[in-house]
Short mmCIF file of C-alpha atoms in Angstrom, two decimals:
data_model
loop_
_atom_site.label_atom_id
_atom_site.label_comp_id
_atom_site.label_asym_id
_atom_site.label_seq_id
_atom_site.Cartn_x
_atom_site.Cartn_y
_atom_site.Cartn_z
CA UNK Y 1 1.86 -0.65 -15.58
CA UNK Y 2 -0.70 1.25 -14.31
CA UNK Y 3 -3.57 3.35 -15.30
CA UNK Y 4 -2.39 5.70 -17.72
CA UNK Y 5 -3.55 9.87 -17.70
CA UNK Y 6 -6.57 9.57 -18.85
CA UNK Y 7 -10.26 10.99 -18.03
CA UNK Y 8 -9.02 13.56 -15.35
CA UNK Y 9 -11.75 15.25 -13.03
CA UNK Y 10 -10.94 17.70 -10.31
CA UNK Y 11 -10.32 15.63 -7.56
CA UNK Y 12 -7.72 14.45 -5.56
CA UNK Y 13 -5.89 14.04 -1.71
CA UNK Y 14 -4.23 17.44 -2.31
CA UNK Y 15 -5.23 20.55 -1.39
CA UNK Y 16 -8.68 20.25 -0.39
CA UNK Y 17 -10.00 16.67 -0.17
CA UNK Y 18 -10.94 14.64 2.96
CA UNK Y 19 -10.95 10.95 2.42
CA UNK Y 20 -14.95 9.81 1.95
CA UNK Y 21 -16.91 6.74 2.57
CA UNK Y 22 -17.47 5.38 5.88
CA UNK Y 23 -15.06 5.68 8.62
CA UNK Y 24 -13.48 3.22 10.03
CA UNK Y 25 -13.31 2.90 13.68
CA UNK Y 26 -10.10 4.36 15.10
CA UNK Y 27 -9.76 5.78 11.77
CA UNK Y 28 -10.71 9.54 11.92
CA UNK Y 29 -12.32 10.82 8.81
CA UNK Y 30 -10.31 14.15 9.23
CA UNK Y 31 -7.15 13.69 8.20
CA UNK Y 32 -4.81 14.98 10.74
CA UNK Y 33 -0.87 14.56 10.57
CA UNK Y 34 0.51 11.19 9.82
CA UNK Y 35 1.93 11.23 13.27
CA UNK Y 36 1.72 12.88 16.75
CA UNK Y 37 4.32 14.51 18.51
CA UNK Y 38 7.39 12.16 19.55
CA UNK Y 39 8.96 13.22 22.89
CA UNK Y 40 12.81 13.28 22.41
CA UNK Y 41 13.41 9.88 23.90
CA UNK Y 42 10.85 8.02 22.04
CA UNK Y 43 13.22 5.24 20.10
CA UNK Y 44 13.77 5.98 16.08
CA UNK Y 45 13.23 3.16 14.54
CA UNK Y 46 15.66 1.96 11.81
CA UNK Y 47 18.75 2.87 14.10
CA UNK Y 48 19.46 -0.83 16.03
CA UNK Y 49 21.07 -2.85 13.59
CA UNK Y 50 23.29 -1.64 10.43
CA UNK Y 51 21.84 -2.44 6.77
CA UNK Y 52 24.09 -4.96 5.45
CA UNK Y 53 24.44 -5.85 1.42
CA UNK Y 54 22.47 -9.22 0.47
CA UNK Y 55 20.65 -9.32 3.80
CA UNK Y 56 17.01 -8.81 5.12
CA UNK Y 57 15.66 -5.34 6.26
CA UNK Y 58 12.08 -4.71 7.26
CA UNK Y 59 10.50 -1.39 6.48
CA UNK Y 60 10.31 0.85 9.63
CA UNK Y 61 7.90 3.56 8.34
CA UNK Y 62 4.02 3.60 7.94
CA UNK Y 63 4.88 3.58 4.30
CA UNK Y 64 7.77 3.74 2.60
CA UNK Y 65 7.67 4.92 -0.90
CA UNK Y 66 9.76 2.76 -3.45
CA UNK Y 67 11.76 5.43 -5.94
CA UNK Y 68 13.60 4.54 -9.16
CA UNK Y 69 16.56 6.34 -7.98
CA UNK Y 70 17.99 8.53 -5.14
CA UNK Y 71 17.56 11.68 -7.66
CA UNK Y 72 13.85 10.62 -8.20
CA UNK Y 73 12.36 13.02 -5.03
CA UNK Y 74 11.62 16.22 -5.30
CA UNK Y 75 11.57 18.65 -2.69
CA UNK Y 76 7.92 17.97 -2.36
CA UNK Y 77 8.44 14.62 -1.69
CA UNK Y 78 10.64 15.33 1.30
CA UNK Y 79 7.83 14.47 4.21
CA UNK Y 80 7.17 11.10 2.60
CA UNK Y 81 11.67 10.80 2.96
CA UNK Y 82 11.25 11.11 6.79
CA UNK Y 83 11.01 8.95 9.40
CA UNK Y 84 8.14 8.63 10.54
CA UNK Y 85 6.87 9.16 6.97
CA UNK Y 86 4.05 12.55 7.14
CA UNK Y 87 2.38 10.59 4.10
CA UNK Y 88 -0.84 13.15 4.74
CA UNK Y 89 1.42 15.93 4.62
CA UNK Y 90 3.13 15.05 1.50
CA UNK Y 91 -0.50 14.30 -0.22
CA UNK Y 92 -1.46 17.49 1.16
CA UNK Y 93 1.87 19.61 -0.40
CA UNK Y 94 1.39 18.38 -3.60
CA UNK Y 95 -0.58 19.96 -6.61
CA UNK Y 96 -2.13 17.42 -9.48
CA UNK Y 97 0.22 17.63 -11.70
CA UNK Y 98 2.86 17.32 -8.85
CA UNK Y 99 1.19 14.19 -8.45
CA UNK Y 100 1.08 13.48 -11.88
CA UNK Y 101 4.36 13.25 -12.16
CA UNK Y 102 5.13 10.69 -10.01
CA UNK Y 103 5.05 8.42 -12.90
CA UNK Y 104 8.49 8.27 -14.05
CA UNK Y 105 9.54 9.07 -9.98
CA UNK Y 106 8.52 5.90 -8.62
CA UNK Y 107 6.52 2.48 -8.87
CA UNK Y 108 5.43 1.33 -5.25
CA UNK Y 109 5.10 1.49 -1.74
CA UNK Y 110 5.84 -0.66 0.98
CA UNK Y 111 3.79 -1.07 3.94
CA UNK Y 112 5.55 -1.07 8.11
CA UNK Y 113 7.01 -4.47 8.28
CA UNK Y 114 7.58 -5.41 5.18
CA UNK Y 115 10.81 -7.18 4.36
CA UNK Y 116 12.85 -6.09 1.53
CA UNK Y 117 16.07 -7.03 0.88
CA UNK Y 118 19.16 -4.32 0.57
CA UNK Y 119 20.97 -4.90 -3.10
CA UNK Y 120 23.46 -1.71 -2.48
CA UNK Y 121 24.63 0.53 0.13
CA UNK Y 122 26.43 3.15 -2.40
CA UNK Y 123 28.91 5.38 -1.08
CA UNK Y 124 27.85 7.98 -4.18
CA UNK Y 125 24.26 7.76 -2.58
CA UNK Y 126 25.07 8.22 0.86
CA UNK Y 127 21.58 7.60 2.91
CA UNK Y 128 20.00 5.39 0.19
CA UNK Y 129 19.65 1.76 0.10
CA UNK Y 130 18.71 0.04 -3.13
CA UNK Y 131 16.57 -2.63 -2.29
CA UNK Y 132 13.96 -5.18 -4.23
CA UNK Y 133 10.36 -6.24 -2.16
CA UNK Y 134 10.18 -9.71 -2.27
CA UNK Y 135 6.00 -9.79 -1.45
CA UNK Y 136 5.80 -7.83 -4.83
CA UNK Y 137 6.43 -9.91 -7.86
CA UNK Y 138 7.25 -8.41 -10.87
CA UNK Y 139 9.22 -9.10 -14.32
CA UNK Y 140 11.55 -6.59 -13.60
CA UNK Y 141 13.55 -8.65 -11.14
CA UNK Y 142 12.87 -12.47 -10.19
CA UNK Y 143 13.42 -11.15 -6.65
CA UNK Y 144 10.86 -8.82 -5.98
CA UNK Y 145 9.76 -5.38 -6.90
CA UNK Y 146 13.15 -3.22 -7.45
CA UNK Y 147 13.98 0.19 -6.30
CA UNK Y 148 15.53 2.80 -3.84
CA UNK Y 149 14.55 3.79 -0.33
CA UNK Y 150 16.17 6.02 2.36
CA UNK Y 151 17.68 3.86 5.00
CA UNK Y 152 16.64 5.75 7.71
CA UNK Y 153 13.21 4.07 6.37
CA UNK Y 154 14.56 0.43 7.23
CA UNK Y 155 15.71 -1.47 10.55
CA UNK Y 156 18.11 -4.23 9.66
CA UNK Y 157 17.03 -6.08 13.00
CA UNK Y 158 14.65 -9.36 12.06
CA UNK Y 159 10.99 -8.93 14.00
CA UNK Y 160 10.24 -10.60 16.86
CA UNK Y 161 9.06 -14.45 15.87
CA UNK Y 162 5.56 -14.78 17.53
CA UNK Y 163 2.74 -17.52 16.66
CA UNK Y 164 -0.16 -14.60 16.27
CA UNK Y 165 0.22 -11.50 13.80
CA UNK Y 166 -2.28 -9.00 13.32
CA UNK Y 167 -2.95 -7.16 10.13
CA UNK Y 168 -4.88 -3.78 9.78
CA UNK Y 169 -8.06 -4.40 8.07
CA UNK Y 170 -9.26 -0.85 8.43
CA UNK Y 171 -8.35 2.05 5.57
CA UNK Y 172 -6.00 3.55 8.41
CA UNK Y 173 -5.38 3.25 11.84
CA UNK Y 174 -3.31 4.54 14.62
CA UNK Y 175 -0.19 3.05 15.96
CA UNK Y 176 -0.20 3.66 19.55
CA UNK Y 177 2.55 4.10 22.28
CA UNK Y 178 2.18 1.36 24.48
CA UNK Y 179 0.88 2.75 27.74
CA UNK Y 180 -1.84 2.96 29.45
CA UNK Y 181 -2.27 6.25 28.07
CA UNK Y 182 -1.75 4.71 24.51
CA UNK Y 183 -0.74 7.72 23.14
CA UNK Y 184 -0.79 7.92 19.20
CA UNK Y 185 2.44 7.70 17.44
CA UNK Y 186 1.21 7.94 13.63
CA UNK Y 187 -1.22 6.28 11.47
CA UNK Y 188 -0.78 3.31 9.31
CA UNK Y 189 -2.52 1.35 6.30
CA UNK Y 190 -4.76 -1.21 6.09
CA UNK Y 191 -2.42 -4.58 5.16
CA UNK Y 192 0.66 -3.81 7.68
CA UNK Y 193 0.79 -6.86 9.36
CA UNK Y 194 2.84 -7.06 12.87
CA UNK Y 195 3.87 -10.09 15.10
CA UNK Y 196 1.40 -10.13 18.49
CA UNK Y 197 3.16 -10.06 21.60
CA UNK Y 198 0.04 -9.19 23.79
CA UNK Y 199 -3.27 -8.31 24.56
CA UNK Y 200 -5.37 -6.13 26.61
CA UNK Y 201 -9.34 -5.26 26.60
CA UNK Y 202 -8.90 -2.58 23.96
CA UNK Y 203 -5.62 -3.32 22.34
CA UNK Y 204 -3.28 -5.35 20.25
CA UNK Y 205 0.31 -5.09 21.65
CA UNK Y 206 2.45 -5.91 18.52
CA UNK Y 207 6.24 -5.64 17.99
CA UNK Y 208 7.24 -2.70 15.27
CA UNK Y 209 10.28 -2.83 13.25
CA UNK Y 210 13.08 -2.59 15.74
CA UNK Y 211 11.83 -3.78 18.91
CA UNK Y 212 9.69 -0.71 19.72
CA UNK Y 213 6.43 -2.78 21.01
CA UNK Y 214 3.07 -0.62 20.41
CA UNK Y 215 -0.64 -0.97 20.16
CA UNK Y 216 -3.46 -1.19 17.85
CA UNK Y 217 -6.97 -1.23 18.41
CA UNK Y 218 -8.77 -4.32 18.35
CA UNK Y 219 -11.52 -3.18 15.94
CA UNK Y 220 -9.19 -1.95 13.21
CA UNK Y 221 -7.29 -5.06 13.23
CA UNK Y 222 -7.49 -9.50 12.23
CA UNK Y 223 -5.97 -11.96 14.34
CA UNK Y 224 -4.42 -14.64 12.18
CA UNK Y 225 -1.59 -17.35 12.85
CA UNK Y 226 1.55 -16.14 11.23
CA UNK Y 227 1.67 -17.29 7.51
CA UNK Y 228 -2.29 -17.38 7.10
CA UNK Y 229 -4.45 -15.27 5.51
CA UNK Y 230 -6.10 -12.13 7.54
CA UNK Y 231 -8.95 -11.94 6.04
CA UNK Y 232 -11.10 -15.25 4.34
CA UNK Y 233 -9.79 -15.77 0.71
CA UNK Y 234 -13.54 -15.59 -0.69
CA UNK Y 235 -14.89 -13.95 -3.25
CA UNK Y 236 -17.05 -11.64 -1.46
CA UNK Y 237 -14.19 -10.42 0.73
CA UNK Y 238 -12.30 -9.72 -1.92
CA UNK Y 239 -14.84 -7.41 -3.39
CA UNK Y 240 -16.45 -6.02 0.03
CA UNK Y 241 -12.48 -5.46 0.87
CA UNK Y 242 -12.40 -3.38 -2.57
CA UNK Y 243 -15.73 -1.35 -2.37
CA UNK Y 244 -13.91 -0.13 1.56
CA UNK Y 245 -12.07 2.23 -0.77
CA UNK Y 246 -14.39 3.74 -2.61
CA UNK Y 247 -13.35 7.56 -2.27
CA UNK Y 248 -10.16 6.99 -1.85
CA UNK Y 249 -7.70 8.88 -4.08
CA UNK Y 250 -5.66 7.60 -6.81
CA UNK Y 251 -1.95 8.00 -5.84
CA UNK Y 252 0.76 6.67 -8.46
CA UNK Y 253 2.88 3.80 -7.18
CA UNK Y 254 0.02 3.65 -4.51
CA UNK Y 255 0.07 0.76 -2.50
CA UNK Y 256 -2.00 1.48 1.33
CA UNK Y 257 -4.91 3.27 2.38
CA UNK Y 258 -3.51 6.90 2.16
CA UNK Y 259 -3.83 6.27 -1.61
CA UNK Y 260 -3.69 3.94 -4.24
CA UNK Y 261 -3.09 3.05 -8.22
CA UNK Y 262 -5.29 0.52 -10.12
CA UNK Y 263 -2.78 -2.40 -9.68
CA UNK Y 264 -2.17 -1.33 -5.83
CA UNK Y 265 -5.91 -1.75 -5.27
CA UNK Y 266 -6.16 -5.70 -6.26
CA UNK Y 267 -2.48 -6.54 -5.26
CA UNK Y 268 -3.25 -4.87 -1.73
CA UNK Y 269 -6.48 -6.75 -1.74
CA UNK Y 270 -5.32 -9.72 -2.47
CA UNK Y 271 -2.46 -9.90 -0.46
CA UNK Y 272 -4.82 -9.54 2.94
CA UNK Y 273 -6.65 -12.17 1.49
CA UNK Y 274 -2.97 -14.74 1.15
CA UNK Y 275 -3.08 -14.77 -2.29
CA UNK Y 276 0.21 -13.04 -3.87
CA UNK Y 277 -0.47 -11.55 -7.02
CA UNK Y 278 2.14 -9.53 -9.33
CA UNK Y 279 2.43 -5.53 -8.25
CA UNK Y 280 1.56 -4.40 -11.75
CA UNK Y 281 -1.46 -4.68 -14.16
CA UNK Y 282 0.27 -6.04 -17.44
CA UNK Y 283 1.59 -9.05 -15.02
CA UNK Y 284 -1.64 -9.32 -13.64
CA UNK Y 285 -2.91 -9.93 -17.19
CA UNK Y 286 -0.28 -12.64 -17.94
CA UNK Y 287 -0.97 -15.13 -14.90
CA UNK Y 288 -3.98 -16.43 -12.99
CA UNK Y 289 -6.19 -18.62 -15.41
CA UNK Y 290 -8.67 -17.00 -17.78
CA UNK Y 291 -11.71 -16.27 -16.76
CA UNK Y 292 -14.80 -16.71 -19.20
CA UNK Y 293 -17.24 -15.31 -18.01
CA UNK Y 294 -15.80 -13.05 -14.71
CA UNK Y 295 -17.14 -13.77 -11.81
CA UNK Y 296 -16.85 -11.38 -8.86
CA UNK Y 297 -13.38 -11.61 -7.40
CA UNK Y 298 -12.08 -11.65 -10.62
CA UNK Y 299 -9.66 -9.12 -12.33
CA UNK Y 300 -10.45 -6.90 -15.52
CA UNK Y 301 -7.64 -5.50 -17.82
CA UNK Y 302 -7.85 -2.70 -20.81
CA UNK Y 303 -5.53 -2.13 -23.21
CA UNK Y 304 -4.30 0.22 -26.12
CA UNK Y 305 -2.38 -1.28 -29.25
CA UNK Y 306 -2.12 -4.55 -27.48
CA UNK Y 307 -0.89 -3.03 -24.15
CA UNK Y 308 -2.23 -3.48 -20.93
CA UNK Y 309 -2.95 -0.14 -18.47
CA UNK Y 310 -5.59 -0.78 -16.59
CA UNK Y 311 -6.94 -3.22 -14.28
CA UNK Y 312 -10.58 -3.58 -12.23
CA UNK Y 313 -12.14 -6.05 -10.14
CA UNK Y 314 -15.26 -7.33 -11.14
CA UNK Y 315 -17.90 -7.23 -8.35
CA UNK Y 316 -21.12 -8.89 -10.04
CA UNK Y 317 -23.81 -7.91 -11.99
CA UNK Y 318 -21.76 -5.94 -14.87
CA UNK Y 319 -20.17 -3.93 -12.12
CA UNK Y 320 -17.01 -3.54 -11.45
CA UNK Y 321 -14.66 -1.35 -8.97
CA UNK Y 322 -11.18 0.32 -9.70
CA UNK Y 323 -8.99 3.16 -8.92
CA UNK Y 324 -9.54 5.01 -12.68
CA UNK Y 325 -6.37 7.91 -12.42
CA UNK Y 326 -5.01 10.83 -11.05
CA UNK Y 327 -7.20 13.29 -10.11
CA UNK Y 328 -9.98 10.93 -9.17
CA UNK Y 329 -11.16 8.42 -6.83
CA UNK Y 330 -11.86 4.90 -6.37
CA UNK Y 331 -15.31 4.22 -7.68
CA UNK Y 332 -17.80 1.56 -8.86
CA UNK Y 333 -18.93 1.49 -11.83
CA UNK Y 334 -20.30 -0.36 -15.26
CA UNK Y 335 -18.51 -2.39 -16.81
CA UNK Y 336 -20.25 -1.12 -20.27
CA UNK Y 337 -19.05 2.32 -19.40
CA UNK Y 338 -17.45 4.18 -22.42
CA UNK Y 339 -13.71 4.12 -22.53
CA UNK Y 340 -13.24 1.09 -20.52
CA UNK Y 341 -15.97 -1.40 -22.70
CA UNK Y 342 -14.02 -0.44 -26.02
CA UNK Y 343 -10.43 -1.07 -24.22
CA UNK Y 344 -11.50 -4.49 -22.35
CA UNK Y 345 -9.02 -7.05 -22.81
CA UNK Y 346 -10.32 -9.90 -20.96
CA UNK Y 347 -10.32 -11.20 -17.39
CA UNK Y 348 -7.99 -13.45 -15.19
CA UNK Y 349 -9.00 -15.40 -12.46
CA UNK Y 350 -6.69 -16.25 -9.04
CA UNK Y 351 -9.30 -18.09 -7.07
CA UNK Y 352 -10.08 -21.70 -7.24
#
């Protein structure tokens, strides 16, 4: 599915990385705690409205991570259980080979806002909710990508219906109380997208996952009618959008800007863009139309014995970007380089 453990620096979110590249504004380049401190009336979110069986919920978390069952986590993984999510802190707890071995653990994130939709409510897994992400397609399940997350990570209550949405186009950003004071609440990933219900001079007001209304700033964020793109489906925003995360750490099952896998990269990438690709490389591989030669935009695969693991963007001029393994970063690099020219299995194309 994704990139398998392969050419492993010393590198990595954990113990003593800071994200690189440039920083986004209202995206500090230290990387403080996920969130700020909540007074103790600030709403939860994901209490309103019950989770019912074969119905809609809406991910109420920065990012939710996607397990293969409620005995998947580890006690490292508790931060990334709560709500809010301390993604940072979980990043930060865990060694490499704690990272490592998420494979196995879990497949995917999903982003704030996302709607999944609840398959079980077991009463032998009290707390979890299996669930499948519809924005995800996968062979796995015709209905989206499949898995477990804690339901105090969901609101059953449908968002607010409004004309305008805005999605974050920076690595991270801070959601913000809404006040004049605009307090921040915790940060979230480039791709959440959130109904607008407002504006001011500085801010986005947008509606959260159950009714809490909050603000973003306008410089980390695109306005877009709801159901269009955020960002120009072109090729050069598809690769400038890629090159952002250069630095970035690879994170199995990674899917935002706090970290991400090789398939999370283009499916994240393209899904700003309004183009809905599948969540996994081998997919990936399968659908599109061939592309002879790439052109930039495109996506790369490698494979061993037939099978895919890998996938890259090509960016132009035998170039190409990609989020190599655990251990290391995003990067841009040849597409001659050893390993990857004697693996390449062709290209698929899913622009026009």
């Amino acid at each position: 599915m994704k990139d398998r453990v392969l050419r492993t620096v010393a590198l990595g979110i954990g113990t003593a990385l800071v994200l690189v590249g440039c920083a986004a504004p209202d995206s500090p380049s230290a990387r403080p705690d996920d969130r700020a401190t909540f007074s103790a009336d600030s709403p939860a979110r994901g209490a309103e409205a019950p989770l019912r069986v074969g119905r809609p919920a809406w991910v109420s978390v920065s990012v939710a991570t996607v397990w293969r069952s409620p005995e998947s986590p580890r006690a490292v993984d508790a931060p990334a259980l709560e709500n809010p999510a301390r993604i940072s802190r979980w990043l930060d707890d865990m060694t490499t080979d704690q990272r490592r071995a998420l494979g196995g653990r879990s497949d995917t994130q999903a982003l704030l806002g996302d709607r999944v939709v609840v398959l079980e409510l077991p009463k032998s897994s009290p707390g979890w909710a299996k669930v499948v992400v519809p924005s995800q397609p996968t062979p796995q399940d015709p209905r989206g990508y499949p898995g477990w997350v804690p339901v105090r990570q969901l609101a059953g209550e449908a968002p607010v219906r409004e004309r305008r949405h805005a999605t974050v186009v920076t690595r991270l950003t801070w959601l913000r109380a809404d006040t004049d004071e605009a307090e921040r609440l915790e940060r979230i990933s480039f791709g959440t997208e959130l109904p607008v219900v407002g504006t001011t001079a500085e801010f986005v007001r947008v509606s959260a996952p159950g009714g809490v209304v909050a603000r973003l700033s306008r410089s980390a964020v695109a306005l877009h009618a709801a159901g269009r793109p955020a960002l120009a489906p072109t090729r050069a925003s598809l690769v400038r959008t890629a090159k952002m995360f250069r630095g970035l750490p690879y994170l199995w099952a990674g899917t935002s800007g706090f970290g991400l896998d090789c398939s999370g990269l283009t499916s994240l990438d393209y899904r700003v863009h309004g183009i809905t690709i599948p969540r996994d490389s081998s997919p990936q591989s399968e659908n599109g139309a061939a592309a002879r030669p790439p052109r930039p935009g495109d996506l790369q695969f490698y494979a061993t014995d037939g099978k895919v693991h890998h996938v890259s963007m090509y960016v132009g001029h035998g170039r190409m970007v990609h989020s190599p393994g655990t251990g290391q970063t995003v990067e841009v690099i040849a597409t001659s380089t050893p390993g990857y020219a004697e693996e390449y299995a062709g290209a698929r194309r899913y622009l026009p």
